[in-house]
PDB file of C-alpha atoms and ligand atoms in Angstrom:
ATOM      1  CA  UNK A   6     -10.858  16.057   8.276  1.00 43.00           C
ATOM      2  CA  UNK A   7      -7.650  18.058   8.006  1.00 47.00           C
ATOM      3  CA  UNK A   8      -5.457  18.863   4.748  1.00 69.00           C
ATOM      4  CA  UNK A   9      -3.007  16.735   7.104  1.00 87.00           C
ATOM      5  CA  UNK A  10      -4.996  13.667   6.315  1.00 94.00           C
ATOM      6  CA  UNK A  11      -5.004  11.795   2.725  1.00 96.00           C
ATOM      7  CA  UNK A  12      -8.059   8.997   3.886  1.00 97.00           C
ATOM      8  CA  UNK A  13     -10.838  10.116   6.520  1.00 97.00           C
ATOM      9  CA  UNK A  14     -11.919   6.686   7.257  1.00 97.00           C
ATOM     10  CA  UNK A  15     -15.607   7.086   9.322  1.00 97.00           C
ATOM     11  CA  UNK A  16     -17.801   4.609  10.516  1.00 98.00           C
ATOM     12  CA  UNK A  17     -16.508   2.106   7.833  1.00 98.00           C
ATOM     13  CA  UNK A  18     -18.179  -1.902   8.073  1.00 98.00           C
ATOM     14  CA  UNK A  19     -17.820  -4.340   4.832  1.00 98.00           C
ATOM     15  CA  UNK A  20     -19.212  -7.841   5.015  1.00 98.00           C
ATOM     16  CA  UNK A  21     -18.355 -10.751   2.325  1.00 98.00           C
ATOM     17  CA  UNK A  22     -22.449 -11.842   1.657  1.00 97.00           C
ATOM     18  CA  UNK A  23     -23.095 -12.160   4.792  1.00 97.00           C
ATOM     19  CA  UNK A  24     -20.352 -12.489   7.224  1.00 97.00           C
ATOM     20  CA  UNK A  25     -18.734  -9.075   7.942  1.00 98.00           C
ATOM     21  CA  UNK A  26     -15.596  -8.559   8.302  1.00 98.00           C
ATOM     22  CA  UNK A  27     -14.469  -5.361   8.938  1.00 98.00           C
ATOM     23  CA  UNK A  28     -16.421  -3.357  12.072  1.00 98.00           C
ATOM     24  CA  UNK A  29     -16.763   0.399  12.424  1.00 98.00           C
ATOM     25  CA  UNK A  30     -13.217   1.475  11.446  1.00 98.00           C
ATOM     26  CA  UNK A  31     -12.526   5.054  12.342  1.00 98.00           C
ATOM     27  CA  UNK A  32      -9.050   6.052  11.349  1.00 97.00           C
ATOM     28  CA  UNK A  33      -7.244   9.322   9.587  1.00 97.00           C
ATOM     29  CA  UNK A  34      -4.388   8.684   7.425  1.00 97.00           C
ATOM     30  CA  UNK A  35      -1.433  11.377   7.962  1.00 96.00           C
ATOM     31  CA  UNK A  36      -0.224  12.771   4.651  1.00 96.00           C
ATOM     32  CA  UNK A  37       3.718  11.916   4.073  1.00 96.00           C
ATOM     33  CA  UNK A  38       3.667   9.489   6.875  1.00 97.00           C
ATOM     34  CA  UNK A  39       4.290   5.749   6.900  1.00 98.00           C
ATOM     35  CA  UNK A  40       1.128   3.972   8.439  1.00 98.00           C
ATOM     36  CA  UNK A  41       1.645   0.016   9.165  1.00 98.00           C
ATOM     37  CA  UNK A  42      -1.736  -1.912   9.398  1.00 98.00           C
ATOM     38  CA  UNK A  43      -0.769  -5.043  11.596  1.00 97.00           C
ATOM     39  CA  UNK A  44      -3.080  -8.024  13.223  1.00 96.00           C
ATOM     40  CA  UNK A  45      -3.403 -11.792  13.114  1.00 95.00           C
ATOM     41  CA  UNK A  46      -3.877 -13.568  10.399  1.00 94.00           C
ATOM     42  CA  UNK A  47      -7.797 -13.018   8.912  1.00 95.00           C
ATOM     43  CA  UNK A  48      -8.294  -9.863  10.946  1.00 97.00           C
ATOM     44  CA  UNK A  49      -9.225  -7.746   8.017  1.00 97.00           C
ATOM     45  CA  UNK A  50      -5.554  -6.008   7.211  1.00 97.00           C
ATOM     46  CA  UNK A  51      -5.846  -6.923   3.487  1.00 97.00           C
ATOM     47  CA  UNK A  52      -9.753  -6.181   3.052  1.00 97.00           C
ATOM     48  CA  UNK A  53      -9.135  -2.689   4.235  1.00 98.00           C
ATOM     49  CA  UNK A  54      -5.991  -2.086   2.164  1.00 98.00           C
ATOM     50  CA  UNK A  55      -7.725  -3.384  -0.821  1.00 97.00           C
ATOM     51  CA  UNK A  56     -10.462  -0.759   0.217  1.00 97.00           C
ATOM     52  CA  UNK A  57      -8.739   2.429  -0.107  1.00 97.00           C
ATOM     53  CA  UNK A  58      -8.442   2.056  -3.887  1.00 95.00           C
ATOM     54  CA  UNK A  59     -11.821   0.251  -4.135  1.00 94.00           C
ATOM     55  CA  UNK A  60     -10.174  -2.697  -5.264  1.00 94.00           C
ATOM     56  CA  UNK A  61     -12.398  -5.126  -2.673  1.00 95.00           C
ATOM     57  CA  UNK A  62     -15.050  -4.305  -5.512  1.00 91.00           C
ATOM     58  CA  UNK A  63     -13.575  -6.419  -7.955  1.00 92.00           C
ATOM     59  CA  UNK A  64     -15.163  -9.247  -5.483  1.00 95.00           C
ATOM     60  CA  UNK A  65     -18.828  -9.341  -6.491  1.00 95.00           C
ATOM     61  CA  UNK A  66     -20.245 -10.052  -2.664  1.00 97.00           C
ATOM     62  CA  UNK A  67     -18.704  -7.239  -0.879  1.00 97.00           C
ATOM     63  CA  UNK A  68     -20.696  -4.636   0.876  1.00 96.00           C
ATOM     64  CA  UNK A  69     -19.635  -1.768   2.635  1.00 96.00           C
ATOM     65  CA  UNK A  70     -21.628   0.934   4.500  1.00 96.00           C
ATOM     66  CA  UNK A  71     -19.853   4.299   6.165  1.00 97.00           C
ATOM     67  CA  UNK A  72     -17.408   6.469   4.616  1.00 95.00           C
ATOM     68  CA  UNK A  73     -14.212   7.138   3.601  1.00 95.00           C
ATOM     69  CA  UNK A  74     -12.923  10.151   2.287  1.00 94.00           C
ATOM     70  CA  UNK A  75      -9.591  10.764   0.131  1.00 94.00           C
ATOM     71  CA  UNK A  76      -8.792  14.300  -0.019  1.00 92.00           C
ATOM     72  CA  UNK A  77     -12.176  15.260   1.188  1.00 86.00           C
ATOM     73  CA  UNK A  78     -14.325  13.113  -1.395  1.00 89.00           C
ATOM     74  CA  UNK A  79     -16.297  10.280  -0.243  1.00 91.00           C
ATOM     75  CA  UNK A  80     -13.974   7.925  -2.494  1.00 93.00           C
ATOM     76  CA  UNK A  81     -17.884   5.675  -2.665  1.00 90.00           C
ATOM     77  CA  UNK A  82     -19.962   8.830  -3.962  1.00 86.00           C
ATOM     78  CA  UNK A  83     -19.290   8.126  -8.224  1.00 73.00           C
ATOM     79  CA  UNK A  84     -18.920   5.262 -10.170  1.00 63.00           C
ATOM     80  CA  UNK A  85     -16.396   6.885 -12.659  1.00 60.00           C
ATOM     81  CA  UNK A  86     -14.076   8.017  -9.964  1.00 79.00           C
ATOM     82  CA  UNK A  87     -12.849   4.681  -9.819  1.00 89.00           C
ATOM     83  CA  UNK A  88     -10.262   5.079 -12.240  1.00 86.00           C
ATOM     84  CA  UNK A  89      -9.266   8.804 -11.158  1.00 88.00           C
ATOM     85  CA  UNK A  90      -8.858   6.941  -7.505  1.00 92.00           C
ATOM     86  CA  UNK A  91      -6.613   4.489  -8.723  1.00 91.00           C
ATOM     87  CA  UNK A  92      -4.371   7.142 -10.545  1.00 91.00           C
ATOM     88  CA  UNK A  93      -4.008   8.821  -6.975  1.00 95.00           C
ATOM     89  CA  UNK A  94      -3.701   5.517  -5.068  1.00 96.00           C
ATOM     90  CA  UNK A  95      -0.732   2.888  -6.436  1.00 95.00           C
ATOM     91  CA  UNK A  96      -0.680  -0.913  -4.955  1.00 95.00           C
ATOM     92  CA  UNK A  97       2.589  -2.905  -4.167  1.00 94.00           C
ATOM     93  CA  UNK A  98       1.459  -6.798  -3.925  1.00 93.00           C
ATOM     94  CA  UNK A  99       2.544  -9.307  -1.620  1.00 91.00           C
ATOM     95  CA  UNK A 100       4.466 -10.883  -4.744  1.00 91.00           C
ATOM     96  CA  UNK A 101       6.222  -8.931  -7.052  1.00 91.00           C
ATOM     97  CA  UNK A 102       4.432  -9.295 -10.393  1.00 93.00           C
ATOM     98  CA  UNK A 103       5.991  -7.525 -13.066  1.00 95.00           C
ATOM     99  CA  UNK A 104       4.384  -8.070 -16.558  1.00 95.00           C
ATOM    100  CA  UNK A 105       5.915 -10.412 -18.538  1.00 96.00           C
ATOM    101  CA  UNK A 106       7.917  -7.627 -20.566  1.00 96.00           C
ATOM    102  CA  UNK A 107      10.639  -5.998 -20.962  1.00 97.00           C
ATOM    103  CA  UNK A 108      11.801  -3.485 -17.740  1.00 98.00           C
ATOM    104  CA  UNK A 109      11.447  -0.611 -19.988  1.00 98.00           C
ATOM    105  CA  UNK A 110       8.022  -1.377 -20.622  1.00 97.00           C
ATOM    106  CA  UNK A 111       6.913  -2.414 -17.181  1.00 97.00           C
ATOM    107  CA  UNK A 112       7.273   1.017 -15.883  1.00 98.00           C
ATOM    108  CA  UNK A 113       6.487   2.835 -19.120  1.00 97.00           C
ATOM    109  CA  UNK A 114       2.806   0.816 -19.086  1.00 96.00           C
ATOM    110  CA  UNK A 115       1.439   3.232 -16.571  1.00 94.00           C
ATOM    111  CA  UNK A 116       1.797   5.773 -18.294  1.00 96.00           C
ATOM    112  CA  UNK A 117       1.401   4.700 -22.146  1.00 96.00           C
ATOM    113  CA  UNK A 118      -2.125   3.990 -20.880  1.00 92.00           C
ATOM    114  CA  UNK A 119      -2.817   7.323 -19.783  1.00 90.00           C
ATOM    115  CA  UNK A 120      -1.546   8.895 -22.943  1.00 93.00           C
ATOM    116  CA  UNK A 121       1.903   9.220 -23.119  1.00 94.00           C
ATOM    117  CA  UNK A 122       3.369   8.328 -26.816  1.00 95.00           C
ATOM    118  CA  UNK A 123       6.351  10.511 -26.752  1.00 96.00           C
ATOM    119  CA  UNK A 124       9.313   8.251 -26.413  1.00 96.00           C
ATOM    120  CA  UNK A 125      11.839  11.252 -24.772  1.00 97.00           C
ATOM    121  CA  UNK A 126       8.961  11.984 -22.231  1.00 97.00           C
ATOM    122  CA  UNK A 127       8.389   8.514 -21.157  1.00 97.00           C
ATOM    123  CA  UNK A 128      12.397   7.724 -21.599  1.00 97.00           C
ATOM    124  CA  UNK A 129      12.393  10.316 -18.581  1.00 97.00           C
ATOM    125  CA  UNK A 130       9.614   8.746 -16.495  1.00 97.00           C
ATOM    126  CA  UNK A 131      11.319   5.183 -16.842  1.00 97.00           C
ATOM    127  CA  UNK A 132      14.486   6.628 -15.489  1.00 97.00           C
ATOM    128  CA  UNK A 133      12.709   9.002 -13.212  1.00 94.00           C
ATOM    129  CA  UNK A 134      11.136   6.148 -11.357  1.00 95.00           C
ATOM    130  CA  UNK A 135      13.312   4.052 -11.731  1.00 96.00           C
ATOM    131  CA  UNK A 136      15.868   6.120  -9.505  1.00 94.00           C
ATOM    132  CA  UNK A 137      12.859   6.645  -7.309  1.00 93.00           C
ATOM    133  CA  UNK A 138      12.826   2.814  -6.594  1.00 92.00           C
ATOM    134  CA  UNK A 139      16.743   2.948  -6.190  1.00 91.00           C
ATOM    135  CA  UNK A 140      17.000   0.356  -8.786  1.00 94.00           C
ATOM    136  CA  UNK A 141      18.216   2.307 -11.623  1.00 96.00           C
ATOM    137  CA  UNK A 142      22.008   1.546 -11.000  1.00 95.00           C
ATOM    138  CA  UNK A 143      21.693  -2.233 -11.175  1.00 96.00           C
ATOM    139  CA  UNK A 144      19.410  -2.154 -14.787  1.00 97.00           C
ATOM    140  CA  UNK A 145      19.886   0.702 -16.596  1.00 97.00           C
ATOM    141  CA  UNK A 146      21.825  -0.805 -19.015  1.00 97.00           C
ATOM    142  CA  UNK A 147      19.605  -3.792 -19.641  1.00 97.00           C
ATOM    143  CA  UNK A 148      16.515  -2.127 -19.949  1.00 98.00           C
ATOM    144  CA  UNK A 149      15.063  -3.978 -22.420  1.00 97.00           C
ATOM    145  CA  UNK A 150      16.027  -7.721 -20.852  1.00 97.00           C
ATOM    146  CA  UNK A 151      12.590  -8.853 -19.611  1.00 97.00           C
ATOM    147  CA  UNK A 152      11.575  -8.294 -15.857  1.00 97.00           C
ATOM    148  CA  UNK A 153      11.288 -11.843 -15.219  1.00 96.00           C
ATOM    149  CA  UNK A 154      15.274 -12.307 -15.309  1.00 95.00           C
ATOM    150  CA  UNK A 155      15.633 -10.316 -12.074  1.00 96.00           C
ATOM    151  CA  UNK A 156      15.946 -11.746  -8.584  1.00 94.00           C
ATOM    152  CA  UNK A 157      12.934 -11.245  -6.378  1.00 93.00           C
ATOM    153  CA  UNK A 158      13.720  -7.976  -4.569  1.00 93.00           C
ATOM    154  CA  UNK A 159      15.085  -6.347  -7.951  1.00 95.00           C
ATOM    155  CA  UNK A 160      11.245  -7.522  -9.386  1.00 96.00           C
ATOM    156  CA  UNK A 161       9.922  -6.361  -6.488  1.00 92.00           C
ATOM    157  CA  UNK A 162      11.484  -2.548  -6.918  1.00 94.00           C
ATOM    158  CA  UNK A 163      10.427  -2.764 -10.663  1.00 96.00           C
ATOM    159  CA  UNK A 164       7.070  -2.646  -9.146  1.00 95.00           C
ATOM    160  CA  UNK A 165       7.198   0.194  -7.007  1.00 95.00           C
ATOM    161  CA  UNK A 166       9.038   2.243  -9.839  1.00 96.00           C
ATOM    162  CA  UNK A 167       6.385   1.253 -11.977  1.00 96.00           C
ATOM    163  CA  UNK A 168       3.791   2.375  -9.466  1.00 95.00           C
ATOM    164  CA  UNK A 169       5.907   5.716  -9.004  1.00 95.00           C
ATOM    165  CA  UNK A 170       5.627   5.730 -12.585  1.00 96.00           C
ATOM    166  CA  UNK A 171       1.816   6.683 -12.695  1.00 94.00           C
ATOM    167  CA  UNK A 172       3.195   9.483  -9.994  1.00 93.00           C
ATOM    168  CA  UNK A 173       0.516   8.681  -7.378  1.00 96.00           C
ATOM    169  CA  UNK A 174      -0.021  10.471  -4.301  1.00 96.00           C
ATOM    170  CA  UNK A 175      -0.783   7.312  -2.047  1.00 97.00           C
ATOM    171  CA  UNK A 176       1.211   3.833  -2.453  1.00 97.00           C
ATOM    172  CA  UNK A 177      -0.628   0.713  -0.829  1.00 97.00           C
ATOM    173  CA  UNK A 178       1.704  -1.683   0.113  1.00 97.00           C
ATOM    174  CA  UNK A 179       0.090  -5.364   1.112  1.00 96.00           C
ATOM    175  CA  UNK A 180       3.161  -7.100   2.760  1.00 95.00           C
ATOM    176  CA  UNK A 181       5.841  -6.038   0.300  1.00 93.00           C
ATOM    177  CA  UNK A 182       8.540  -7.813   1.438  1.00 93.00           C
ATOM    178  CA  UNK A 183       6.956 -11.340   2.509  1.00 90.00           C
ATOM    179  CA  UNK A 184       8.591 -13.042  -0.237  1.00 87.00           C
ATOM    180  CA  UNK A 185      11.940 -11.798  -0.361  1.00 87.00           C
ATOM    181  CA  UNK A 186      15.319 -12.533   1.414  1.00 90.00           C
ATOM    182  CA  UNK A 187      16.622 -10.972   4.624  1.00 92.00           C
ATOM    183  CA  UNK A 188      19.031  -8.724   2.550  1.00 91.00           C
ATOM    184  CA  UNK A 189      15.767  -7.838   0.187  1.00 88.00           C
ATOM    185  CA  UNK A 190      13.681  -6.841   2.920  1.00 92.00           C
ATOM    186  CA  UNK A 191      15.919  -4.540   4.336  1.00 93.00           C
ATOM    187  CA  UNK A 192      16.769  -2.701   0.724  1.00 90.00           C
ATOM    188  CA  UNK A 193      12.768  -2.352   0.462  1.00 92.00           C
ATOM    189  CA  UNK A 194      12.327  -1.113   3.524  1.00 95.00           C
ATOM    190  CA  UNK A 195      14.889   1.756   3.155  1.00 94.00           C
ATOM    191  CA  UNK A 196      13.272   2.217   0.236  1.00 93.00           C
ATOM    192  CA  UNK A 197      10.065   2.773   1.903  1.00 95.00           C
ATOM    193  CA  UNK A 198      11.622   5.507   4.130  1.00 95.00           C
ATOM    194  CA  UNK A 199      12.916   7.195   1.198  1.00 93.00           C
ATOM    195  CA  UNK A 200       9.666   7.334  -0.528  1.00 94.00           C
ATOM    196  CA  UNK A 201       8.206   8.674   2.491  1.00 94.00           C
ATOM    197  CA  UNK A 202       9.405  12.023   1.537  1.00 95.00           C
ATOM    198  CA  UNK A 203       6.971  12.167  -1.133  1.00 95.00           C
ATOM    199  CA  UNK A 204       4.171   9.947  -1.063  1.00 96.00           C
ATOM    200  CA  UNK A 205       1.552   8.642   1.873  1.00 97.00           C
ATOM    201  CA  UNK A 206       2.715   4.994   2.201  1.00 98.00           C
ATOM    202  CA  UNK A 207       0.283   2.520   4.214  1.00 98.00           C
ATOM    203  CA  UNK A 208       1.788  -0.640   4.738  1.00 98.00           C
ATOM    204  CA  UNK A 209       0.105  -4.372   5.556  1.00 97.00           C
ATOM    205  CA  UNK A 210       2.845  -6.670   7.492  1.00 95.00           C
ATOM    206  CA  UNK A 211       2.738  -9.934   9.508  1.00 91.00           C
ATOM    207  CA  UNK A 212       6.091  -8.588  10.649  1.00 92.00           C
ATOM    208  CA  UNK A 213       5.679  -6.172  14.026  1.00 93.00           C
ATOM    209  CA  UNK A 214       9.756  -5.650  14.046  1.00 93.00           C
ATOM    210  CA  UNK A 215       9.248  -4.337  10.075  1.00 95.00           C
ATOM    211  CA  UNK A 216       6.502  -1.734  11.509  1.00 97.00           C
ATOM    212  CA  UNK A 217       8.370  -0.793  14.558  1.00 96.00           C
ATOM    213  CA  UNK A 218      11.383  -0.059  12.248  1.00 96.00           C
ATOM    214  CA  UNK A 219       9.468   1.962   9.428  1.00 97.00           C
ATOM    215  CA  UNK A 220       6.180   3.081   9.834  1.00 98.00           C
ATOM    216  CA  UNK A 221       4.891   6.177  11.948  1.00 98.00           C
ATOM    217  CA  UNK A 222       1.615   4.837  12.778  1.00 98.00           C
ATOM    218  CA  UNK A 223       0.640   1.856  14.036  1.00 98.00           C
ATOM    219  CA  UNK A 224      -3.139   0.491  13.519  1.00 98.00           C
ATOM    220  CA  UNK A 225      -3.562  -2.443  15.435  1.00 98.00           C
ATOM    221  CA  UNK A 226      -6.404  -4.554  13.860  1.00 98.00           C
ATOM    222  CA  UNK A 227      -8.334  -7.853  15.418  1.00 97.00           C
ATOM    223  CA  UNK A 228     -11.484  -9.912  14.311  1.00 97.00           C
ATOM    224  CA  UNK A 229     -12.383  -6.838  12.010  1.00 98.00           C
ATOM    225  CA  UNK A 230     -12.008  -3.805  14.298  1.00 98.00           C
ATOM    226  CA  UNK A 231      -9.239  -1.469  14.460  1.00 98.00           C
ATOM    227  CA  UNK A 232      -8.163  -1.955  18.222  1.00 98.00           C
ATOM    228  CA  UNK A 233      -5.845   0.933  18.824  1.00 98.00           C
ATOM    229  CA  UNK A 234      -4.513   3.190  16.172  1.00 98.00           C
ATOM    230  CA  UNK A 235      -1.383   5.962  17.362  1.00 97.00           C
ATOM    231  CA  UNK A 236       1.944   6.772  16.838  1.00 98.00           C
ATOM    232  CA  UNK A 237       3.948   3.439  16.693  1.00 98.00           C
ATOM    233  CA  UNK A 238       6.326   4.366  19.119  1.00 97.00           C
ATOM    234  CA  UNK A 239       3.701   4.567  21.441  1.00 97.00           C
ATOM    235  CA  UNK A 240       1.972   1.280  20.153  1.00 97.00           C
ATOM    236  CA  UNK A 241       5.209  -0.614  20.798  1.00 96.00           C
ATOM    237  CA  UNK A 242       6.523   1.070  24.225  1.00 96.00           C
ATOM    238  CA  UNK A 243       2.871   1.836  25.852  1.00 96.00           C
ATOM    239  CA  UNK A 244      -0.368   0.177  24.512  1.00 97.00           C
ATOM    240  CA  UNK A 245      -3.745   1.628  25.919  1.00 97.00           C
ATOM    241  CA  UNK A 246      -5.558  -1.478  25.021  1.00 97.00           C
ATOM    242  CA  UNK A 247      -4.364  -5.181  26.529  1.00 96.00           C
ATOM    243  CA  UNK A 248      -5.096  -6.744  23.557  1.00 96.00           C
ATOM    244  CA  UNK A 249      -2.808  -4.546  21.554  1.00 96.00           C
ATOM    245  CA  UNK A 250      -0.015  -4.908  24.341  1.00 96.00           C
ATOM    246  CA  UNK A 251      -0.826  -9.179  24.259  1.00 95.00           C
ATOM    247  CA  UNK A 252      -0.108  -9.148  20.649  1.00 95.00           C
ATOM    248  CA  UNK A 253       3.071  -7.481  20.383  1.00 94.00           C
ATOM    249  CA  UNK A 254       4.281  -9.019  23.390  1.00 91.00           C
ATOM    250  CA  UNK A 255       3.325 -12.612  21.629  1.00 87.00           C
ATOM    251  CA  UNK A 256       0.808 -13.909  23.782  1.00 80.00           C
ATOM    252  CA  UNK A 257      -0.792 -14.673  20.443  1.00 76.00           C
ATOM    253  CA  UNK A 258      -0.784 -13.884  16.710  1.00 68.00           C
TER     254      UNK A 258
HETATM  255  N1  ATP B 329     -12.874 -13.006  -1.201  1.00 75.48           N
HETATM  256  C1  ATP B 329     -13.354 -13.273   0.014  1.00 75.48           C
HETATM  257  N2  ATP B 329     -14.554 -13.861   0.187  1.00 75.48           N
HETATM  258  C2  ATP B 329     -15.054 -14.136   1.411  1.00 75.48           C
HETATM  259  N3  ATP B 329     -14.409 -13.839   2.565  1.00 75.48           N
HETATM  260  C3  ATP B 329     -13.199 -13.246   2.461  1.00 75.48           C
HETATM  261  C4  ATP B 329     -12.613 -12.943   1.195  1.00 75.48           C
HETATM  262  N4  ATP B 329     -11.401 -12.362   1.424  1.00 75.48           N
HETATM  263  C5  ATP B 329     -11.254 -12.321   2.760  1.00 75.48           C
HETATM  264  N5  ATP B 329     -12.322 -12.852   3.388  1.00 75.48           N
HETATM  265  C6  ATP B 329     -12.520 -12.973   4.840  1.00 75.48           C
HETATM  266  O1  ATP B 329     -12.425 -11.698   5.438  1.00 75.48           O
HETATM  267  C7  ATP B 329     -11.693 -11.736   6.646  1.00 75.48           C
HETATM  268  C8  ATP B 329     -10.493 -10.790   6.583  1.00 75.48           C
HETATM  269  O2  ATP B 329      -9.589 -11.264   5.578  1.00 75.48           O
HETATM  270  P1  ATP B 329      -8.287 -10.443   5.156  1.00 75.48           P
HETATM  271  O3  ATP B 329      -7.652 -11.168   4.022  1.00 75.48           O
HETATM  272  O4  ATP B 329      -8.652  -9.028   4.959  1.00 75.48           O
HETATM  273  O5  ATP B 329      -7.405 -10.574   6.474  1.00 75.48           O
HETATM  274  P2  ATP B 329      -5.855 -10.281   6.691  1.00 75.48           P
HETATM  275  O6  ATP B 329      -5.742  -9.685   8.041  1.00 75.48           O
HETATM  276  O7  ATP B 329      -5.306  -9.502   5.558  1.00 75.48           O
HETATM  277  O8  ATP B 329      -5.261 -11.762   6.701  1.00 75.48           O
HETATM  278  P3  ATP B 329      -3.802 -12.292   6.275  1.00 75.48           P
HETATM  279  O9  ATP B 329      -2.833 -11.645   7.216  1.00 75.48           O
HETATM  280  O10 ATP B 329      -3.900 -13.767   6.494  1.00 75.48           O
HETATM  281  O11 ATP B 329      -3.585 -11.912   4.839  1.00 75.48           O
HETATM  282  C9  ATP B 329     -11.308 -13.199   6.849  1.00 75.48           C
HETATM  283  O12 ATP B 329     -12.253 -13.788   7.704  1.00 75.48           O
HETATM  284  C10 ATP B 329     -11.407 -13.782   5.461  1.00 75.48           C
HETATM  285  O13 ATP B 329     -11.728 -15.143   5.508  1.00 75.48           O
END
């Protein structure tokens, strides 16, 4: 693996008890890129997401064998690296689920867990990553209304600034956008091009138009293998594989 890459993924097969769902996934994640994981329904998108931050081991069946590697450390090697992992590697859910707090304290969580008591410092985090998730604008002065007041994309971009908050170096994003509005989805994904600047963003979505218009990389997944993986221009224009070129063409999904 290069410094280029933030995940070395090698030889990498999970199985749920016995059925397996993910098959000898080879893949390097590019550093400051946007990489969009796409595939039918069931083909494994999530599982691997949920992977990279070892969050699939919440769910007591799962077994994995292979590696994968996040800045050159098998992320599987220690137990108590699960929490340094985690620090490094920030999740964006399908549904935005801000805590039922103020918007203040949503994004000052992250870091009042690690720590931080001083109200100036974390004043300057809030508002930090709060501008990072271009929502700053629209609540700074109602910072202490509770989260649940916003509309759905607003709740949605408390939840990246409170990932930004912990100041990770990867953000995981399992379809972001899938319950929002037209308008919503569009403000995210600018968003997500802003972010890019800074952070390694790898991206689940059902929606091939939101990956052609964001993401760098394309990995095409189906029935638990990674089918073609390459720059998405190149995914969209010229496939290698015919199954990759049947799905984005339609011919099923
Ligand atoms: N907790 C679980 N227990 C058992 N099997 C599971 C579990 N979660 C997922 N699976 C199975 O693993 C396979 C991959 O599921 P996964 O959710 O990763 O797919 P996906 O591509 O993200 O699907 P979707 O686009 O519908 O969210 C499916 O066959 C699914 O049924």
């Amino acid at each position: 693996m290069t410094a280029a890459n933030v995940f070395s993924i090698e030889d990498f097969n999970l199985w749920y008890g016995n059925d397996q769902a993910l098959y000898h996934i080879n893949m390097a994640v590019p550093r400051k890129e946007i990489t969009a994981v796409i595939g039918p329904s069931g083909c494994g998108k999530s599982t691997l997401l949920k992977t990279l931050n070892r969050m699939i081991e919440t769910i007591p069946i799962v077994n994995t064998s292979g590696i994968i590697k996040y800045n050159d450390n098998n992320i599987f090697e220690k137990k108590q690296m699960v929490e340094e992992l985690r620090t490094h590697v920030g999740m964006v859910f399908q549904k935005p689920n801000p805590f039922p707090k103020s918007i203040y304290e949503n994004v000052a969580y992250g870091p009042k867990i690690h720590g931080i008591k001083k109200k100036n410092v974390l004043d300057e985090i809030v508002e930090k990553s709060l501008r990072g998730a271009a929502i700053w604008d629209e609540v700074k002065d109602r910072l202490n209304q509770n989260a649940y007041g916003l509309s759905g994309g607003q709740q949605q971009r408390i939840c990246i600034a409170r990932c930004l908050a912990i100041e990770p170096d990867v953000i995981l994003m399992d379809e972001p956008t899938s319950a929002l509005d037209p308008i919503s989805t569009l403000k995210i994904e600018e968003l997500i091009k802003e972010l890019k600047k800074d952070y390694t963003i790898i991206i689940v979505t059902h929606n091939m138009q939101q990956a052609a218009r964001i993401s760098d990389k394309t990995a095409f997944m189906l029935n638990g293998e990674l089918v073609e993986f390459s720059d998405t221009d190149q995914i969209f224009s010229n496939p290698k594989d015919k199954r990759t070129e049947d799905y984005i063409t339609g011919r099923f999904g």
